[in-house]
Coordinates of C-alpha atoms in Angstrom, one line a residue:
X291 CA -31.5 54.4 -156.3
X292 CA -28.2 54.0 -155.3
X293 CA -25.7 51.2 -156.9
X294 CA -25.7 49.5 -152.9
X295 CA -29.1 49.8 -152.5
X296 CA -29.7 47.5 -155.6
X297 CA -26.6 44.6 -154.7
X298 CA -28.3 44.9 -151.1
X299 CA -31.8 43.8 -152.8
X300 CA -30.1 41.4 -155.5
X301 CA -28.1 39.5 -152.6
X302 CA -31.4 39.3 -150.0
X303 CA -32.4 36.8 -153.1
X304 CA -30.8 33.7 -152.9
X305 CA -32.0 33.1 -156.7
X306 CA -30.9 36.6 -157.7
X307 CA -27.6 36.3 -156.0
X308 CA -26.5 32.7 -158.5
X309 CA -27.2 35.2 -161.0
X310 CA -25.2 38.1 -159.7
X311 CA -22.1 35.8 -159.1
X312 CA -22.0 34.3 -161.9
X313 CA -22.5 37.6 -164.1
X314 CA -19.6 39.0 -161.8
X315 CA -17.6 35.9 -162.1
X316 CA -17.1 37.0 -165.9
X317 CA -16.9 40.9 -165.7
X318 CA -15.1 41.5 -162.8
X319 CA -11.7 40.9 -161.4
X320 CA -13.1 41.6 -157.2
X321 CA -14.0 37.7 -157.0
X322 CA -11.2 35.4 -156.7
X323 CA -10.7 31.6 -156.7
X324 CA -8.5 29.8 -153.6
X325 CA -5.3 30.1 -156.6
X326 CA -6.0 33.6 -157.9
X327 CA -6.4 34.6 -154.2
X328 CA -3.4 33.2 -153.1
X329 CA -1.1 34.3 -156.2
X330 CA -2.5 38.0 -154.9
X331 CA -2.0 37.5 -151.6
X332 CA 1.8 36.7 -152.7
X333 CA 2.5 39.9 -154.1
X334 CA 3.5 41.2 -151.3
X335 CA 6.5 41.1 -148.9
X336 CA 5.9 38.9 -146.1
X337 CA 5.6 40.1 -142.8
X338 CA 7.0 38.8 -139.4
X339 CA 6.9 39.7 -135.7
X340 CA 10.3 40.8 -134.0
X341 CA 10.3 37.8 -131.6
X342 CA 6.9 34.8 -131.3
X343 CA 4.2 35.0 -129.7
X344 CA 1.8 32.1 -128.0
X345 CA -1.6 33.5 -128.2
X346 CA -5.0 32.6 -129.8
X347 CA -6.8 34.8 -132.1
X348 CA -10.1 35.0 -133.0
X349 CA -10.4 36.3 -136.8
X350 CA -13.8 37.6 -138.1
X351 CA -14.4 36.8 -141.7
X352 CA -15.9 40.2 -143.9
X353 CA -19.4 40.0 -143.4
X354 CA -19.6 40.3 -147.6
X355 CA -18.3 36.9 -149.0
X356 CA -19.0 34.3 -151.5
X357 CA -17.6 30.8 -149.8
X358 CA -21.1 29.1 -150.8
X359 CA -19.6 29.9 -154.2
X360 CA -15.7 29.0 -153.4
X361 CA -15.2 33.0 -154.0
X362 CA -13.5 35.9 -151.7
X363 CA -13.7 39.8 -152.5
X364 CA -10.7 40.9 -153.8
X365 CA -11.7 43.4 -150.8
X366 CA -12.0 40.8 -148.4
X367 CA -9.7 42.2 -145.3
X368 CA -9.3 38.7 -143.8
X369 CA -7.0 36.7 -145.8
X370 CA -4.6 39.5 -145.7
X371 CA -5.2 38.9 -141.6
X372 CA -4.9 34.9 -142.2
X373 CA -1.6 35.0 -144.5
X374 CA 0.1 37.0 -141.4
X375 CA -1.2 34.3 -138.7
X376 CA 0.0 31.1 -141.0
X377 CA 3.2 33.5 -141.5
X378 CA 4.1 33.6 -138.3
X379 CA 2.5 30.4 -136.8
X380 CA 0.1 32.0 -134.6
X381 CA -2.8 29.8 -133.4
X382 CA -6.0 30.9 -134.6
X383 CA -9.8 30.3 -135.9
X384 CA -12.7 31.7 -137.5
X385 CA -15.0 33.6 -135.0
X386 CA -18.5 34.4 -135.3
X387 CA -19.3 37.2 -133.6
X388 CA -22.9 37.3 -135.4
X389 CA -24.3 33.8 -133.5
X390 CA -26.0 33.5 -130.2
X391 CA -23.2 32.0 -128.3
X392 CA -20.8 35.2 -129.1
X393 CA -19.6 35.1 -125.6
X394 CA -19.1 31.8 -125.1
X395 CA -16.8 30.8 -127.8
X396 CA -14.7 34.5 -127.1
X397 CA -13.6 32.9 -123.8
X398 CA -10.8 31.0 -125.7
X399 CA -9.6 33.8 -127.2
X400 CA -7.2 36.3 -125.9
X401 CA -7.1 38.4 -129.6
X402 CA -10.1 39.1 -131.8
X403 CA -9.7 40.3 -135.2
X404 CA -12.6 42.1 -137.2
X405 CA -12.9 44.2 -139.9
X406 CA -16.4 45.6 -139.6
X407 CA -18.8 46.6 -142.2
X408 CA -19.4 49.7 -142.5
X409 CA -23.4 49.9 -142.3
X410 CA -25.1 51.9 -139.3
X411 CA -26.7 47.9 -138.3
X412 CA -23.3 46.2 -138.5
X413 CA -21.0 49.7 -136.0
X414 CA -24.4 49.3 -133.6
X415 CA -23.9 45.8 -133.2
X416 CA -19.6 46.1 -133.8
X417 CA -19.3 48.9 -130.4
X418 CA -22.4 46.6 -128.3
X419 CA -20.2 43.7 -128.4
X420 CA -16.3 44.5 -128.7
X421 CA -17.7 46.7 -125.3
X422 CA -18.1 43.5 -124.0
X423 CA -15.7 41.6 -124.5
X424 CA -13.5 43.7 -123.6
X425 CA -14.6 44.2 -120.4
X426 CA -13.9 40.2 -120.9
X427 CA -10.3 41.0 -121.0
X428 CA -10.3 40.2 -124.5
X429 CA -8.1 42.1 -126.4
X430 CA -9.6 43.6 -129.7
X431 CA -9.2 45.2 -133.6
X432 CA -11.2 47.6 -133.2
X433 CA -10.7 48.3 -130.1
X434 CA -14.0 50.1 -129.0
X435 CA -11.7 53.3 -128.2
X436 CA -10.5 52.9 -132.3
X437 CA -14.3 52.1 -133.5
X438 CA -16.4 54.3 -131.3
X439 CA -15.4 56.6 -133.9
X440 CA -15.0 54.9 -137.0
X441 CA -18.2 55.9 -139.8
X442 CA -19.3 58.6 -137.6
X443 CA -18.1 61.5 -138.9
X444 CA -19.8 63.4 -135.8
X445 CA -17.6 61.5 -133.6
X446 CA -14.3 62.5 -135.6
X447 CA -15.1 65.8 -135.7
X448 CA -15.4 65.8 -132.1
X449 CA -12.0 64.4 -131.5
X450 CA -10.7 67.0 -134.0
X451 CA -12.0 69.7 -132.0
X452 CA -10.5 68.3 -128.5
X453 CA -7.3 67.7 -130.1
X454 CA -7.0 71.5 -132.0
X455 CA -6.3 69.4 -135.3
X456 CA -6.8 71.0 -138.7
X457 CA -9.6 70.5 -139.9
X458 CA -12.0 71.6 -142.4
X459 CA -14.1 74.5 -140.7
X460 CA -17.0 72.3 -139.1
X461 CA -21.0 72.7 -138.1
X462 CA -22.4 70.4 -136.1
X463 CA -25.1 70.8 -134.1
X464 CA -28.2 68.5 -133.2
X465 CA -30.3 71.9 -132.4
X466 CA -32.8 73.1 -134.8
X467 CA -32.9 76.5 -134.0
X468 CA -29.3 76.9 -133.3
X469 CA -29.4 76.0 -137.2
X470 CA -31.2 77.8 -138.9
X471 CA -29.6 81.1 -137.3
X472 CA -26.8 80.0 -138.8
X473 CA -28.0 79.2 -141.9
X474 CA -28.8 82.7 -142.4
X475 CA -25.3 84.0 -142.1
X476 CA -23.6 80.8 -143.4
X477 CA -21.3 81.0 -146.3
X478 CA -23.1 79.1 -148.9
X479 CA -22.5 76.6 -150.9
X480 CA -22.2 73.9 -147.6
X481 CA -21.3 70.9 -148.2
X482 CA -24.3 68.9 -146.1
X483 CA -22.9 65.3 -145.1
X484 CA -25.0 61.7 -143.5
X485 CA -22.7 60.9 -140.4
X486 CA -22.2 57.4 -141.9
X487 CA -20.7 57.3 -145.4
X488 CA -17.8 56.6 -147.7
X489 CA -17.3 57.3 -151.3
X490 CA -19.1 60.2 -151.4
X491 CA -22.4 58.4 -150.2
X492 CA -24.7 60.8 -148.3
X493 CA -22.6 64.1 -149.3
X494 CA -24.8 66.4 -150.8
X495 CA -23.7 70.4 -151.9
X496 CA -26.6 73.5 -150.8
X497 CA -26.2 76.4 -152.5
X498 CA -28.9 78.9 -150.6
X499 CA -30.4 79.0 -147.6
X500 CA -34.1 77.9 -149.0
X501 CA -32.0 74.6 -150.3
X502 CA -30.7 74.5 -146.8
X503 CA -33.8 75.3 -144.9
X504 CA -35.6 72.7 -146.5
X505 CA -33.1 69.8 -146.1
X506 CA -32.9 70.9 -142.0
X507 CA -36.9 70.8 -142.1
X508 CA -36.5 67.3 -143.1
X509 CA -34.0 66.1 -140.5
X510 CA -35.4 67.8 -137.5
X511 CA -39.1 66.1 -138.7
X512 CA -39.9 62.6 -137.3
X513 CA -38.9 60.7 -139.7
X514 CA -36.2 62.5 -140.0
X515 CA -34.3 62.8 -143.5
X516 CA -33.9 59.7 -146.4
X517 CA -30.2 58.1 -146.8
X518 CA -29.0 55.3 -148.8
X519 CA -29.2 53.2 -146.0
X520 CA -33.0 52.4 -145.9
X521 CA -33.4 52.1 -142.1
X522 CA -31.9 54.3 -141.4
X523 CA -32.6 58.2 -142.1
X524 CA -30.7 61.2 -141.2
X525 CA -32.2 62.5 -137.7
X526 CA -31.6 65.8 -135.3
X527 CA -27.8 66.6 -136.5
X528 CA -26.2 68.5 -139.5
X529 CA -22.6 67.8 -140.3
X530 CA -21.7 71.3 -142.6
X531 CA -18.2 72.0 -144.1
X532 CA -16.8 74.8 -145.5
X533 CA -15.9 74.6 -149.4
X534 CA -12.8 74.7 -149.6
X535 CA -12.6 76.6 -153.0
X536 CA -8.8 76.8 -154.1
X537 CA -8.6 72.9 -153.3
X538 CA -8.2 70.6 -156.8
X539 CA -7.4 67.4 -155.1
X540 CA -7.7 65.7 -151.4
X541 CA -5.0 63.6 -150.4
X542 CA -5.6 60.0 -148.8
X543 CA -2.6 59.5 -146.1
X544 CA -2.5 56.1 -144.3
X545 CA -0.6 55.8 -141.1
X546 CA 0.5 52.7 -139.1
X547 CA 2.6 52.0 -136.8
X548 CA 5.6 54.0 -138.2
X549 CA 4.2 53.5 -141.4
X550 CA 2.5 55.6 -144.4
X551 CA 1.5 55.2 -147.3
X552 CA -0.9 57.8 -149.4
X553 CA -1.9 58.8 -152.7
X554 CA -4.2 61.2 -154.6
X555 CA -7.7 61.9 -155.7
X556 CA -9.1 64.5 -158.3
X557 CA -13.0 64.7 -159.3
X558 CA -14.6 64.7 -162.5
X559 CA -14.9 67.7 -164.5
X560 CA -18.2 69.2 -163.0
X561 CA -17.8 67.8 -159.4
X562 CA -16.8 68.3 -156.4
X563 CA -16.1 65.0 -154.8
X564 CA -13.0 63.4 -155.5
X565 CA -13.7 60.4 -152.9
X566 CA -15.3 57.6 -155.0
X567 CA -14.5 59.1 -158.2
X568 CA -12.2 57.1 -158.8
X569 CA -9.3 59.3 -160.3
X570 CA -6.2 58.4 -158.4
X571 CA -2.1 59.8 -158.4
X572 CA 0.7 57.9 -157.0
X573 CA 3.2 60.3 -156.1
X574 CA 5.8 62.1 -153.4
X575 CA 3.8 63.1 -150.3
X576 CA 4.6 66.2 -148.5
X577 CA 6.6 65.7 -145.2
X578 CA 4.0 67.6 -144.0
X579 CA 1.2 65.9 -144.7
X580 CA 2.8 62.9 -143.4
X581 CA 3.5 63.9 -140.1
X582 CA 0.1 65.4 -139.8
X583 CA -1.6 62.3 -140.7
X584 CA 0.3 60.7 -137.9
X585 CA -0.5 62.5 -135.2
X586 CA -3.7 62.3 -136.4
X587 CA -3.6 58.6 -135.8
X588 CA -2.0 58.9 -132.5
X589 CA -4.3 61.0 -131.1
X590 CA -6.9 58.8 -132.4
X591 CA -5.1 55.9 -130.2
X592 CA -5.4 53.8 -133.4
X593 CA -2.9 50.9 -134.4
X594 CA -4.6 52.2 -138.2
X595 CA -5.8 55.1 -139.6
X596 CA -6.3 57.0 -143.3
X597 CA -6.7 60.4 -142.9
X598 CA -8.3 62.5 -145.7
X599 CA -7.2 65.8 -146.5
X600 CA -7.2 68.8 -149.3
X601 CA -4.8 71.2 -149.6
X602 CA -5.2 74.8 -149.4
X603 CA -3.3 77.5 -151.4
X604 CA -4.6 80.6 -149.9
X605 CA -3.7 79.0 -146.6
X606 CA -1.0 77.0 -147.1
X607 CA -1.6 74.2 -145.1
X608 CA -3.5 70.9 -145.4
X609 CA -7.0 70.7 -143.7
X610 CA -8.4 67.4 -142.7
X611 CA -11.2 65.9 -144.5
X612 CA -12.7 62.9 -142.1
X613 CA -10.9 60.0 -140.5
X614 CA -11.1 56.3 -140.9
X615 CA -9.7 52.5 -139.7
X616 CA -11.1 50.8 -142.6
X617 CA -10.9 51.6 -146.2
X618 CA -11.2 49.6 -149.4
X619 CA -7.9 48.3 -149.6
X620 CA -7.4 46.5 -153.9
X621 CA -3.7 46.2 -153.6
X622 CA -0.8 45.8 -152.1
X623 CA 0.9 49.1 -153.5
X624 CA -0.5 51.7 -151.7
X625 CA 2.2 54.3 -152.1
X626 CA 4.0 54.4 -155.2
X627 CA 7.1 57.5 -156.3
X628 CA 8.3 57.5 -160.1
X629 CA 7.0 53.9 -160.7
X630 CA 8.6 52.1 -157.4
X631 CA 5.8 50.8 -154.8
X632 CA 7.1 51.7 -151.3
X633 CA 6.8 52.9 -147.7
X634 CA 7.3 56.3 -146.4
X635 CA 9.1 55.0 -142.3
X636 CA 9.1 58.0 -139.8
X637 CA 12.3 58.3 -138.2
X638 CA 11.8 61.6 -135.8
X639 CA 9.1 64.3 -136.0
X640 CA 8.9 65.8 -139.4
X641 CA 11.4 63.4 -140.9
X642 CA 10.5 60.3 -142.9
X643 CA 12.4 58.2 -145.0
X644 CA 11.3 56.1 -148.6
X645 CA 11.6 52.2 -148.0
X646 CA 10.8 50.2 -151.5
X647 CA 8.2 46.7 -151.3
X648 CA 4.9 46.3 -151.5
X649 CA 3.1 45.5 -147.9
X650 CA -0.4 44.4 -147.4
X651 CA -1.7 47.1 -144.9
X652 CA -3.6 45.0 -143.3
X653 CA -0.7 42.9 -142.2
X654 CA 1.7 45.8 -141.0
X655 CA -1.6 46.5 -139.1
X656 CA -1.9 43.0 -137.2
X657 CA 1.7 43.4 -136.5
X658 CA 1.9 46.7 -135.0
X659 CA -1.1 45.3 -132.8
X660 CA 0.3 41.9 -132.2
X661 CA 4.0 43.5 -131.1
X662 CA 1.7 46.3 -128.5
X663 CA -0.4 43.8 -127.5
X664 CA 3.2 41.4 -126.2
X665 CA 5.0 44.3 -124.5

């Protein structure tokens, strides 16, 4: 039973939620009152637009909030967006896209900012509504094109292939007969992933044909294969990636406009998964990885994109694992070199310079989105 599932059960029960929140306030640092939140936000530099804009913004609060208790989660995106809007004197109000009157209320906005949850249910809702909002000539972040591949590894793999981006060799198929034939000649172990999943949830290693065949039979059954989302099974598709045996870490590079950040992640001993392990290191990032992350972001047409890589010593190059328009962000220090916080700024192709400072990447993203809109 996953921690996420346990948490969902708790939060669905009001009585249990009160106990959960009370315990979290005692033991964790990720729930903040207004005073603590303000201090936390002010750790970063203020970000300002090049020139004032006259727009009306609808700001969607993160779904996982504790407003009733006067608390906000540390990882919540909307407080960072809100700080930027306030600092730049931009008119905004909270917008709830889950209500029945979401179309009528949206009429008063020029731009809607929505950090969507990553679960399949929310993604389905968001894709449907952002599509309609854009047909109403409303600007949205994320846009429909951006959210189309968010938390969907299968769709992202189509883009890597289309744009000839150097991803880990990946096999995606919706044909059971093709998958069975593939398994007979595949090199094991294989990494099997569900299309929607983060922090290494839904990632398994298949060591041989018999093990893989059993999984495939479940996937192509009437109900499909259970995932940690109890209402959404893996059905009628496989997503297999080769194991890059000489990879010892993965590297996450965050690209926002011409600004880039990143850090290294390492697996726990005896495991192959670095994501979610909690073993981070912040240090200098090679220009090759920075340029590749920038190009992936440009090809995807995203304002913000975090791309995870492994490095193959044998091939002497970085290979893409996956990309995401939203990630978990705990700090305004997403890059540090020899103890100095900052960001890389892209000057030209394969040329970057380091600029010191602490920045909320959410604010940099909103600056990029609004300045692009104002052109």
